[in-house]
PDB file of C-alpha atoms in Angstrom:
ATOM      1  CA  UNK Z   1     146.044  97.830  93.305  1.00 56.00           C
ATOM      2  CA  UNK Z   2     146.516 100.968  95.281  1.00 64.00           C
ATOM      3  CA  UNK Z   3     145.643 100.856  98.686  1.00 78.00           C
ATOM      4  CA  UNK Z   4     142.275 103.331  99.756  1.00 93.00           C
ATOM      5  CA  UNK Z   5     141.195 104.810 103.029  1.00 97.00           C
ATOM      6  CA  UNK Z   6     138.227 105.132 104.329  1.00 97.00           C
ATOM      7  CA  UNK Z   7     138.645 109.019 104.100  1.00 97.00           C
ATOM      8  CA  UNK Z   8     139.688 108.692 100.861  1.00 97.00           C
ATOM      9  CA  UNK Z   9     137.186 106.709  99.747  1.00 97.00           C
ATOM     10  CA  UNK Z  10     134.661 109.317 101.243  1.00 96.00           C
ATOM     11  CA  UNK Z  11     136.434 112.090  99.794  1.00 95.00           C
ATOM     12  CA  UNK Z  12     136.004 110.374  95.769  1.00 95.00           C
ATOM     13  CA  UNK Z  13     132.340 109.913  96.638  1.00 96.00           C
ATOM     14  CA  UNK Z  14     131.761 113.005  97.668  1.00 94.00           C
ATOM     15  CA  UNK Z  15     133.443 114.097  94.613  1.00 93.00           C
ATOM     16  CA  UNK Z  16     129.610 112.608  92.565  1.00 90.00           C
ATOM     17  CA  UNK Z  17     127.664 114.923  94.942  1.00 89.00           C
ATOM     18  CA  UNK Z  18     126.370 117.842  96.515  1.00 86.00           C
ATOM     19  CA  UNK Z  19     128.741 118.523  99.355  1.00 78.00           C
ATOM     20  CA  UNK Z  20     125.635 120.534 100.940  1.00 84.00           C
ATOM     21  CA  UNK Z  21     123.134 118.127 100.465  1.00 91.00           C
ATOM     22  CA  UNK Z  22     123.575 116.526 103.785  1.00 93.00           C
ATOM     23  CA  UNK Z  23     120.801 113.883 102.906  1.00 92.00           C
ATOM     24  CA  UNK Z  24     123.062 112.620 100.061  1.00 93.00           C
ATOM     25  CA  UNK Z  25     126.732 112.810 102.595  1.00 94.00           C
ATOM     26  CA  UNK Z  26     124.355 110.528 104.917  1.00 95.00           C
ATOM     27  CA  UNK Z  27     123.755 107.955 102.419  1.00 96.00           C
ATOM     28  CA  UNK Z  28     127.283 107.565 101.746  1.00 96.00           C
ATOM     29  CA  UNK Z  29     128.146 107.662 105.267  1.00 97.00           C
ATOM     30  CA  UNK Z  30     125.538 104.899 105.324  1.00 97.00           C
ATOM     31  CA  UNK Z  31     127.147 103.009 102.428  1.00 97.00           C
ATOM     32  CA  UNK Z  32     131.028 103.015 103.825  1.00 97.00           C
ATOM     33  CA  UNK Z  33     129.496 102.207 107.234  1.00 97.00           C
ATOM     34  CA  UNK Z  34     128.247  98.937 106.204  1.00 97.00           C
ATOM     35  CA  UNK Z  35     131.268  97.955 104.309  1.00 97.00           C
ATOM     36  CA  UNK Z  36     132.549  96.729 107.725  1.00 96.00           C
ATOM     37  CA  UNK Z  37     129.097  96.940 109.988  1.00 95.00           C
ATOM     38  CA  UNK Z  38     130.390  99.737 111.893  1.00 96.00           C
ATOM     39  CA  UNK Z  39     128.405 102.400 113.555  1.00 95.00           C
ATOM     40  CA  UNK Z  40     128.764 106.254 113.013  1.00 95.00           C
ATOM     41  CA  UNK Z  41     131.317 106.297 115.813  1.00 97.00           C
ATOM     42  CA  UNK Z  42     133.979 103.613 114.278  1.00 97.00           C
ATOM     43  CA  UNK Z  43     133.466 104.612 110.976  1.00 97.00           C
ATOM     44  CA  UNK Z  44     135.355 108.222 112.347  1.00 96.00           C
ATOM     45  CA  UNK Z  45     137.626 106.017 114.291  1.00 97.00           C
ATOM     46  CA  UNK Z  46     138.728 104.330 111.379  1.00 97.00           C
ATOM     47  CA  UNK Z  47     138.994 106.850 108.561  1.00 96.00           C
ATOM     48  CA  UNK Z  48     142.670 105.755 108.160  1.00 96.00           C
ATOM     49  CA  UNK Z  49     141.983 102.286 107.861  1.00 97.00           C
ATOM     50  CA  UNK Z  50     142.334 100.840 104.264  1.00 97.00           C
ATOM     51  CA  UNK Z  51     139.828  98.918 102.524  1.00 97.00           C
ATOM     52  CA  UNK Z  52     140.481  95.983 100.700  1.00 95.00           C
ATOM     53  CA  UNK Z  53     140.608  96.074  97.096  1.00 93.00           C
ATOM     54  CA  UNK Z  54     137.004  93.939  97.153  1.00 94.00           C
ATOM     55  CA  UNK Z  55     135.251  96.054  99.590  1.00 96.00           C
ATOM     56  CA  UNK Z  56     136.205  99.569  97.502  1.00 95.00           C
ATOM     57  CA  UNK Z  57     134.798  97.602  94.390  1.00 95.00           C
ATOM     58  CA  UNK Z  58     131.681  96.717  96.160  1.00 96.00           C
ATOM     59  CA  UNK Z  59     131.659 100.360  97.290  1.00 97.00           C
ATOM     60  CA  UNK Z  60     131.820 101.968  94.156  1.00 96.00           C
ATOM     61  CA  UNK Z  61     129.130 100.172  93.094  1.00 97.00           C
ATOM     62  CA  UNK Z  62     126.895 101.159  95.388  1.00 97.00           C
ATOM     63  CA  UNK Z  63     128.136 104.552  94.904  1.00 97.00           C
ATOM     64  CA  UNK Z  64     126.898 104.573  91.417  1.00 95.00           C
ATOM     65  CA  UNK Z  65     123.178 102.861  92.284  1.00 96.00           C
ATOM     66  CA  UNK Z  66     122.961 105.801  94.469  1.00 95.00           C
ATOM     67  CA  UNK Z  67     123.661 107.826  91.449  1.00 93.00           C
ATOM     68  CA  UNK Z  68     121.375 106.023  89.612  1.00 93.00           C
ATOM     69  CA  UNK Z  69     118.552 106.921  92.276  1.00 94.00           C
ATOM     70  CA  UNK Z  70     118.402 103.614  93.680  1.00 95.00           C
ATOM     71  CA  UNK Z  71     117.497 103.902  97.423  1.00 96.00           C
ATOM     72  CA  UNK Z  72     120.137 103.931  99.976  1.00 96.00           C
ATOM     73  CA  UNK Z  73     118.102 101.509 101.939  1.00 97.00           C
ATOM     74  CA  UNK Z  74     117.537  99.094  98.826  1.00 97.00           C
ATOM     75  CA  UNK Z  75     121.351  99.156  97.771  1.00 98.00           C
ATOM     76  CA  UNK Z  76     121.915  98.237 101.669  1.00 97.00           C
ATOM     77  CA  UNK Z  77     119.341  95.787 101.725  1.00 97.00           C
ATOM     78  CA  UNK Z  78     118.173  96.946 105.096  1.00 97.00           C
ATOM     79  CA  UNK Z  79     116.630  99.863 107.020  1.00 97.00           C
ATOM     80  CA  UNK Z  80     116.536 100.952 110.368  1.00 96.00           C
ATOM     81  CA  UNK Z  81     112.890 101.829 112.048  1.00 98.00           C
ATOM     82  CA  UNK Z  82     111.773 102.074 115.543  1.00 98.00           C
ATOM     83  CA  UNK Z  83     115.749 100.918 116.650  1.00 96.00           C
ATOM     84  CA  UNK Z  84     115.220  97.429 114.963  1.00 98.00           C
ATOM     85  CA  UNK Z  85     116.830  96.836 111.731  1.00 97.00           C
ATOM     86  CA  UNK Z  86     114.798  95.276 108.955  1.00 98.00           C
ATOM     87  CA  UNK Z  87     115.197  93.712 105.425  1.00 98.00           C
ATOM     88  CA  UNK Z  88     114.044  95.481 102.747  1.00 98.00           C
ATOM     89  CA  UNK Z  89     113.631  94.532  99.183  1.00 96.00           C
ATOM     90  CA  UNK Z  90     111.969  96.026  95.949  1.00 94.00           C
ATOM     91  CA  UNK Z  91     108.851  93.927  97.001  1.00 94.00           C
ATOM     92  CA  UNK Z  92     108.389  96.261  99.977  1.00 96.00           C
ATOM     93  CA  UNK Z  93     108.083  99.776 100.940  1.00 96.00           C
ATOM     94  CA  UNK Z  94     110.741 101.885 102.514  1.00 97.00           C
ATOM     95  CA  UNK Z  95     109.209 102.382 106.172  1.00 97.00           C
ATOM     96  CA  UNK Z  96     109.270 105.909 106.944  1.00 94.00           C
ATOM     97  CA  UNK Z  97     110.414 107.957 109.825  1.00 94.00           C
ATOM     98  CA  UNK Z  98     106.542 109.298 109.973  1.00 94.00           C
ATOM     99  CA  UNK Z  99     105.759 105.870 110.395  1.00 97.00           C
ATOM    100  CA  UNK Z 100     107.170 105.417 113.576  1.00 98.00           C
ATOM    101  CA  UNK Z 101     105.251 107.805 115.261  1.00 98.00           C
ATOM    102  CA  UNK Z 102     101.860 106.072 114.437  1.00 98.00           C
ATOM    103  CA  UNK Z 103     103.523 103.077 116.606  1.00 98.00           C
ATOM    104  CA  UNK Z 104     104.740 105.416 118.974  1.00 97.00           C
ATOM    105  CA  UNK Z 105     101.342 107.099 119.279  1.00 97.00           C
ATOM    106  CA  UNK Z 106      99.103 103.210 119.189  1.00 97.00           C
ATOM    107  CA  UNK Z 107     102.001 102.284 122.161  1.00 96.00           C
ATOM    108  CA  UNK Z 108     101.262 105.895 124.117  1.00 95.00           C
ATOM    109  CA  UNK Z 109      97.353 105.078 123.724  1.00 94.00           C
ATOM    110  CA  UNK Z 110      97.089 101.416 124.868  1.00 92.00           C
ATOM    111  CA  UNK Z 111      99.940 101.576 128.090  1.00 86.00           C
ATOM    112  CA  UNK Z 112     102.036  97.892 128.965  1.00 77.00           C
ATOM    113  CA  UNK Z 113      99.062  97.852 132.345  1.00 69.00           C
ATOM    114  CA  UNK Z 114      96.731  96.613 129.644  1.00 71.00           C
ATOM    115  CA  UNK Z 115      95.135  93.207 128.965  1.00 78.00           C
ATOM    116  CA  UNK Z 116      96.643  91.214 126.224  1.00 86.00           C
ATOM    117  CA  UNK Z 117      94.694  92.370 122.828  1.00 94.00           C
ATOM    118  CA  UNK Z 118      94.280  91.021 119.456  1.00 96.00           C
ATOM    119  CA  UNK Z 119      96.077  93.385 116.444  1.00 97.00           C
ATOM    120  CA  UNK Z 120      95.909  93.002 113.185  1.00 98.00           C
ATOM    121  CA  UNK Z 121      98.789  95.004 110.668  1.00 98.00           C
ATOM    122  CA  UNK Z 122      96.955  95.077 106.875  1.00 98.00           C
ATOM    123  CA  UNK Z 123      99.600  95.857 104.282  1.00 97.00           C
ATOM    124  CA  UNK Z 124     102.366  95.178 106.503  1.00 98.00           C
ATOM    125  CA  UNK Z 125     105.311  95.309 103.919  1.00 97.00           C
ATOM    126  CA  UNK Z 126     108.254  95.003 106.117  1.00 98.00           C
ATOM    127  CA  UNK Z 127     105.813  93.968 109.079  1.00 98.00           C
ATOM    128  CA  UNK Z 128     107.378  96.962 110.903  1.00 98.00           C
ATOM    129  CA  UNK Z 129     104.464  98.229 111.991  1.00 98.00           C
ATOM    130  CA  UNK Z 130     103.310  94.776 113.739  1.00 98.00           C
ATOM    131  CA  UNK Z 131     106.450  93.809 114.634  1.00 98.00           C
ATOM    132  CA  UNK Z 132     107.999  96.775 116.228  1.00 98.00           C
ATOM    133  CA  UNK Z 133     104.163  96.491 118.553  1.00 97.00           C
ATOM    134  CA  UNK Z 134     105.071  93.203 119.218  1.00 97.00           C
ATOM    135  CA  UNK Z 135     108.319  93.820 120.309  1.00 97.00           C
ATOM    136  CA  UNK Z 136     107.004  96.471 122.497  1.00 96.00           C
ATOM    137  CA  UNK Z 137     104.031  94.934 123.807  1.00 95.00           C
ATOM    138  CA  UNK Z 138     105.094  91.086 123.923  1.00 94.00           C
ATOM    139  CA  UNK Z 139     101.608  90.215 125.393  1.00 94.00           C
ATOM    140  CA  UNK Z 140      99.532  90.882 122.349  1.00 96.00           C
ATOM    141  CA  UNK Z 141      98.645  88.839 119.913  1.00 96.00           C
ATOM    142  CA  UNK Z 142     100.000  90.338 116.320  1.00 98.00           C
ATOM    143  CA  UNK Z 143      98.585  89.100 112.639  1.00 98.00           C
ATOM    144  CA  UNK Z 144     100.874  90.568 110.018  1.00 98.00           C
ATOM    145  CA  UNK Z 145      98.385  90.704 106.783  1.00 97.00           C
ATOM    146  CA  UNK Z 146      99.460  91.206 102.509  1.00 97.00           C
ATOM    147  CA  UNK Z 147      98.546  90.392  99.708  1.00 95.00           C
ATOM    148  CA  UNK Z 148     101.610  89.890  98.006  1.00 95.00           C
ATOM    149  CA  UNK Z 149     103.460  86.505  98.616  1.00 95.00           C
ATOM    150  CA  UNK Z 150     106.705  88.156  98.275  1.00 96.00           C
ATOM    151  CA  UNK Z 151     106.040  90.617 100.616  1.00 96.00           C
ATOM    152  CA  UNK Z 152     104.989  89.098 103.040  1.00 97.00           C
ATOM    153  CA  UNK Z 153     107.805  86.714 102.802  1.00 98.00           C
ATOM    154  CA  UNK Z 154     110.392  89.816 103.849  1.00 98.00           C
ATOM    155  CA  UNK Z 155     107.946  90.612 106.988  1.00 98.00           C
ATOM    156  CA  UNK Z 156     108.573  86.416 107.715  1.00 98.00           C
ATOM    157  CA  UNK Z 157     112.314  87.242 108.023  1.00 98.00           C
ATOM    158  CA  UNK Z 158     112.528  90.216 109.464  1.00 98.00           C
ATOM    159  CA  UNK Z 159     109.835  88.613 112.469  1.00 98.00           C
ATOM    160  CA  UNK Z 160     112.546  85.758 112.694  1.00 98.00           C
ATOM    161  CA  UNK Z 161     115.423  87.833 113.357  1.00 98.00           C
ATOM    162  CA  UNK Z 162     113.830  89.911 114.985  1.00 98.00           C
ATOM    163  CA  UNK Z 163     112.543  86.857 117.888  1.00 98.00           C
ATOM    164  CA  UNK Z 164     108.922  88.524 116.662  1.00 98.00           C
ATOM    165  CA  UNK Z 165     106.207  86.055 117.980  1.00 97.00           C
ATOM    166  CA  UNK Z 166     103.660  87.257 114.920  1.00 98.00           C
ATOM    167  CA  UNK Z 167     100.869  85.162 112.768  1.00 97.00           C
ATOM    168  CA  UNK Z 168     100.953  85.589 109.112  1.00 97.00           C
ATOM    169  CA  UNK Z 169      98.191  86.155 106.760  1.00 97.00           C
ATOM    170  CA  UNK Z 170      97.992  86.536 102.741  1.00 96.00           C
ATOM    171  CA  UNK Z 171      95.307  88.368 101.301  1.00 94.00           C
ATOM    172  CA  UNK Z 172      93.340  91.554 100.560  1.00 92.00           C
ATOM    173  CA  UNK Z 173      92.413  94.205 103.247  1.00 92.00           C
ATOM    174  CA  UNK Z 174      90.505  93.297 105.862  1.00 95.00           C
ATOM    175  CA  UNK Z 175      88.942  90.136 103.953  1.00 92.00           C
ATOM    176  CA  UNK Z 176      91.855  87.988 104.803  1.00 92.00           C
ATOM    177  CA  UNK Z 177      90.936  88.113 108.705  1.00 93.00           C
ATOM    178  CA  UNK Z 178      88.499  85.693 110.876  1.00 86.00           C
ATOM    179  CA  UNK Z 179      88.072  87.362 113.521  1.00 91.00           C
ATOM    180  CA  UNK Z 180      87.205  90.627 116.148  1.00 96.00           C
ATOM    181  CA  UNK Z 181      90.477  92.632 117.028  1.00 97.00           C
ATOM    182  CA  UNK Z 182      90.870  95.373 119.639  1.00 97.00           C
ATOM    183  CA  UNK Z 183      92.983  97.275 117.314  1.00 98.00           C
ATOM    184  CA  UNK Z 184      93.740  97.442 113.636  1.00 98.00           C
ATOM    185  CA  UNK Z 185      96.558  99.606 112.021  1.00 98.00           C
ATOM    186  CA  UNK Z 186      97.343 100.310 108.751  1.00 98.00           C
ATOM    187  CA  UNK Z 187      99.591 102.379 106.352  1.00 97.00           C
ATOM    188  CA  UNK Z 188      97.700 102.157 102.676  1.00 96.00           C
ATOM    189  CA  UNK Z 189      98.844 103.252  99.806  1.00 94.00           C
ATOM    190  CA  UNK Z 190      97.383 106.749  99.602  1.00 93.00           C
ATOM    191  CA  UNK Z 191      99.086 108.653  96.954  1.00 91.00           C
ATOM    192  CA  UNK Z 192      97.041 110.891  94.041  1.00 87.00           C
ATOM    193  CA  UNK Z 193      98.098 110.416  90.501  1.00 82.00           C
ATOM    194  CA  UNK Z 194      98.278 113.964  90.595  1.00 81.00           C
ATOM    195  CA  UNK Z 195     100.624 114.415  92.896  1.00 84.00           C
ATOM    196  CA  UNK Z 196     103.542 112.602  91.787  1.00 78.00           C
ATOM    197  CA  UNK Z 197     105.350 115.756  91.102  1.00 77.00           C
ATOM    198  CA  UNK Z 198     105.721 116.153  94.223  1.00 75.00           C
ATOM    199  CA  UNK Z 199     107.670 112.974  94.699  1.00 81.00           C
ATOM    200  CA  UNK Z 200     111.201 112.124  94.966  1.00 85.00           C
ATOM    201  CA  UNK Z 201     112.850 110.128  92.006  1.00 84.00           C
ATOM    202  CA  UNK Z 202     114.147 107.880  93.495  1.00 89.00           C
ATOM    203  CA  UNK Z 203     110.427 106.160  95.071  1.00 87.00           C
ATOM    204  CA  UNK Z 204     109.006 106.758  91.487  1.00 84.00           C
ATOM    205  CA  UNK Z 205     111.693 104.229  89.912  1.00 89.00           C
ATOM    206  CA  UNK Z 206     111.719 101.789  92.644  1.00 88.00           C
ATOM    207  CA  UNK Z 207     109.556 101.471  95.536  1.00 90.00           C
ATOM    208  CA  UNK Z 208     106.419  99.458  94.194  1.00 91.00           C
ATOM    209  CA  UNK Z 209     103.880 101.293  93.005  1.00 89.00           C
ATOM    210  CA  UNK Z 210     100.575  99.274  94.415  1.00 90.00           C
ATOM    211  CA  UNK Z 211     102.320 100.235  97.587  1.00 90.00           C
ATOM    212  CA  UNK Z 212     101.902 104.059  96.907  1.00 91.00           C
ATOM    213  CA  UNK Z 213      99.286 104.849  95.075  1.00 90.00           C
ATOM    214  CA  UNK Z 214      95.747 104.539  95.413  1.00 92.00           C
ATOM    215  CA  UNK Z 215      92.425 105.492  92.829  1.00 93.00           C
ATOM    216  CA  UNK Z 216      90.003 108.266  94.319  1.00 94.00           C
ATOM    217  CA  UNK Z 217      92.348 110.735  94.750  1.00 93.00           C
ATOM    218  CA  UNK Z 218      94.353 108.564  97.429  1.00 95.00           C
ATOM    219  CA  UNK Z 219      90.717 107.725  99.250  1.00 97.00           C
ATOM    220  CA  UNK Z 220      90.389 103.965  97.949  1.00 96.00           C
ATOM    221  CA  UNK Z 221      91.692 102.008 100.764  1.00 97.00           C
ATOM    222  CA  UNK Z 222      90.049 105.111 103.169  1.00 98.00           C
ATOM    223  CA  UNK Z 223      86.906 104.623 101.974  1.00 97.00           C
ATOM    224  CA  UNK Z 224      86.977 100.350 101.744  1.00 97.00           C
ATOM    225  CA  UNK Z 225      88.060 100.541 105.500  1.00 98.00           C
ATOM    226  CA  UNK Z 226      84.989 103.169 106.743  1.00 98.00           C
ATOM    227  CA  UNK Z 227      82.456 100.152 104.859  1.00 97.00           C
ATOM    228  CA  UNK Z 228      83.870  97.263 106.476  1.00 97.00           C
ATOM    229  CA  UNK Z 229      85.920  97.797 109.530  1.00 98.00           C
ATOM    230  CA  UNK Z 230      83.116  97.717 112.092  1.00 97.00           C
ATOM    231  CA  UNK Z 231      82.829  94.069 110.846  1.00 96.00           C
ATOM    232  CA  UNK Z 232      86.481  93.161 112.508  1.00 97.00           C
ATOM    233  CA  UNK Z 233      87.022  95.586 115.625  1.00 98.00           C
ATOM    234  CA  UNK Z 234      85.668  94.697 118.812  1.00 96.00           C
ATOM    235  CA  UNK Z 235      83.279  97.130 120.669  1.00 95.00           C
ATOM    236  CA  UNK Z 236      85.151 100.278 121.636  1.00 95.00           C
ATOM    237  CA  UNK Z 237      88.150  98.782 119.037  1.00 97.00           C
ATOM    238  CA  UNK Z 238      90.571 100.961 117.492  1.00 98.00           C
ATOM    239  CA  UNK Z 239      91.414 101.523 113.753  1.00 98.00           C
ATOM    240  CA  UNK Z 240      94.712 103.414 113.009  1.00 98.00           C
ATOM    241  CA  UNK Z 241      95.560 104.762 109.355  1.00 98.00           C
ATOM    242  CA  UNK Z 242      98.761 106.853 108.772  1.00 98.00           C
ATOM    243  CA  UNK Z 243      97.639 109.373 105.976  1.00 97.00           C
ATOM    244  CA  UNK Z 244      98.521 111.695 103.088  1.00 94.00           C
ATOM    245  CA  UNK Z 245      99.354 115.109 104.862  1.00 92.00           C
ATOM    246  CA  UNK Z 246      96.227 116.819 102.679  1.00 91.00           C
ATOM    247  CA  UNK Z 247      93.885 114.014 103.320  1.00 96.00           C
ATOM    248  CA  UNK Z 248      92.843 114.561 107.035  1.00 96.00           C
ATOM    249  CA  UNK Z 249      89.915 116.252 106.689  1.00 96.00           C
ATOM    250  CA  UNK Z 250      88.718 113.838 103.551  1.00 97.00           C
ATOM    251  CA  UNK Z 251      89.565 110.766 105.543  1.00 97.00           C
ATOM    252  CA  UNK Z 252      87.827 112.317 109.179  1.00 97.00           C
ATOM    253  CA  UNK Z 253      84.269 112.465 106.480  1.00 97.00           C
ATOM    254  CA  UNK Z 254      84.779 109.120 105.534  1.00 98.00           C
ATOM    255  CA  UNK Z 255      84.566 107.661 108.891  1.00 98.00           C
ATOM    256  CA  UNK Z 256      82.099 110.657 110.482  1.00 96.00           C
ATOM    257  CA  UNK Z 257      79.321 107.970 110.693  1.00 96.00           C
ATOM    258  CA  UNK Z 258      81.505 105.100 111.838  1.00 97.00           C
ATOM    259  CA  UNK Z 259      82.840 106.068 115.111  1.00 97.00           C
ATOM    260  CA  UNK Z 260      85.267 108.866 116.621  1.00 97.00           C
ATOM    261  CA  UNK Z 261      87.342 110.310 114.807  1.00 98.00           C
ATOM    262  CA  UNK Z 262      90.329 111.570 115.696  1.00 98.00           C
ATOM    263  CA  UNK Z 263      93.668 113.005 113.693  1.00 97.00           C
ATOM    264  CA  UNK Z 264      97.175 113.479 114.674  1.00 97.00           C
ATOM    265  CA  UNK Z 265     100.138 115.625 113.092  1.00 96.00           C
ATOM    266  CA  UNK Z 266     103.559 114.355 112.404  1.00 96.00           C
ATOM    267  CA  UNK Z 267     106.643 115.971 113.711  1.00 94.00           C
ATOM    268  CA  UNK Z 268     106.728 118.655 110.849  1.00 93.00           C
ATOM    269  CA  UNK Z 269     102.867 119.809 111.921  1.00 95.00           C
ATOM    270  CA  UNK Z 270     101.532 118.203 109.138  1.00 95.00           C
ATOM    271  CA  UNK Z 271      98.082 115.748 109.193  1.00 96.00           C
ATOM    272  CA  UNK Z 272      99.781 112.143 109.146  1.00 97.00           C
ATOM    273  CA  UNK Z 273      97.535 109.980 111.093  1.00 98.00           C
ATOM    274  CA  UNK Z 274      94.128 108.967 112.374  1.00 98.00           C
ATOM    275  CA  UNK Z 275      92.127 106.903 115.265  1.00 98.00           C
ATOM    276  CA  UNK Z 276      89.016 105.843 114.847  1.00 98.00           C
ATOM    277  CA  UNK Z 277      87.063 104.122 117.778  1.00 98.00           C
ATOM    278  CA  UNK Z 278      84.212 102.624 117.394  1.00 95.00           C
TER     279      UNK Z 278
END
C-alpha cells in the first residue's frame, strides 16, 4: 500500500469539497485530528507524518459520512462544549455553541460567593448543560432529567468522565422531580414545522427529531413550563430556557403572569434565551 501524509491526506479530502467553505475544511481538520488525538497545533507539526494504511481507511470513511451529511461530531463520536469534551450519539442532540452562553450567563448571575443551591437540567441530552454547572459550581447540587433511557445513559458517561458529581432522573418535564429548586434550566425542543427550511441537512437526517421540534409553533414545552414551574422553584427561584431566535417575545407572554421576565441575545444579536424569576 502506498504510504499517505497527513498533507496528503488533507489535500484528497479537500479534493470532495468547497475549498471556501471553511466550516467544511474544519470538519476535516477535525476528522485527521482525531486520527491520532492531536490538537490543531500537532496536527500542523505533523503534516509530513504518514498514516498507517488502517488509520487512512478509517479516514476515508469518515470522509464520506461527512459527505453523506452525517455530523462531524456524530462521525467523531464526541463534541467539545464549554472546554469539556462529551460523548455524543444519535440518541442526543449536538450541544450548540449558543448553548454555552446560557451556562455562561446562569454562572455570571448566581457568582461562586453563593450558598450551595438545588438545579435541576430537564432534557439534558448530553447533560452539558448540568454538568458543565457542576463543574463550575462544585457546591450545588445538580439533577440531570430525560425522558429517554438512552439518553440519559450518554449524560451518565459523559458525568463519569467528566468526575461530574450529578443525580439522574428519567422522565417527562418537570413531572419527574420531587422537589423545590433554586434554579431550573432548560433547552426544549422549540423548532416550527414550518421552519425546517431553514435548517441544515445534515440535523434533518440525524439529530433526533423529539429533540428539535415542538407542536404550537415551537411554544409546547414554553407554554407546559409557564403552567407548572411555580410548582418546583423556590421563592425568588430561577427558570432558564434557551429559545428559538423569533420566539422571545411569544415566550416573554407566556410567562407575563408568572414572574419576571427577562430575555437575552446570543452573540450574533439574536433572542436566544430567557430568565424568569419568580
Amino acid at each position: 500500500m502506498i504510504s499517505m501524509s497527513f498533507f496528503e491526506a488533507q489535500k484528497w479530502a479537500f479534493s470532495f469539497i468547497n475549498k471556501d467553505d471553511e466550516e467544511k475544511k474544519n470538519a476535516i481538520g477535525l476528522l485527521l485530528m482525531d486520527i491520532r488525538g492531536w490538537n490543531e497545533v500537532q496536527l500542523l507539526e505533523n503534516l509530513r507524518t504518514n498514516l498507517t494504511g488502517t488509520e487512512f481507511e478509517q479516514f476515508k470513511k469518515s470522509v464520506k459520512m461527512y459527505q453523506a451529511d452525517w455530523p462531524v461530531q456524530y462521525i467523531l463520536g464526541h463534541t467539545q462544549f464549554f472546554g469539556h469534551a462529551f460523548q455524543v450519539t444519535e440518541d442526543t442532540l449536538i450541544p450548540r455553541p449558543e448553548t454555552e452562553e446560557l451556562v455562561e450567563w446562569i454562572i455570571l448571575d448566581n457568582p461562586l460567593a453563593d450558598a450551595a443551591k438545588k438545579i435541576a437540567d430537564i432534557g439534558t441530552g448530553t447533560g452539558a448543560i448540568g454538568i458543565s454547572l457542576q463543574l463550575e459550581r462544585p457546591n450545588w447540587d445538580v439533577t440531570l432529567s430525560d425522558i429517554s433511557e438512552k439518553t440519559l445513559a450518554v449524560a451518565r458517561i459523559n458525568a463519569i468522565n467528566l468526575g461530574a458529581d450529578v443525580r439522574f432522573a428519567a422522565g417527562d418535564l418537570l413531572y419527574v422531580l420531587d422537589d423545590k429548586y433554586d434554579l431550573i434550566v432548560s433547552n426544549p425542543p422549540y423548532i416550527a414545522t414550518t421552519e425546517v427550511n431553514l435548517m441544515d441537512k445534515s440535523v434533518l437526517k440525524y439529530e433526533p427529531k423529539e429533540a428539535l421540534f415542538a407542536q404550537e409553533n415551537g411554544l409546547f414545552f414554553y407554554r407546559k413550563f409557564a403552567e407548572e414551574i411555580v410548582n418546583y422553584l423556590k421563592p425568588g427561584g430561577k427558570l432558564y430556557l434557551e429559545i428559538g431566535f423569533k420566539q422571545g417575545k411569544q415566550v416573554a407572554k407566556l410567562f407575563e403572569n408568572v414572574g419576571r421576565v427577562e430575555i437575552r441575545q446570543d452573540f450574533y444579536g439574536n433572542d436566544r434565551m430567557v430568565k424568569v424569576t419568580i
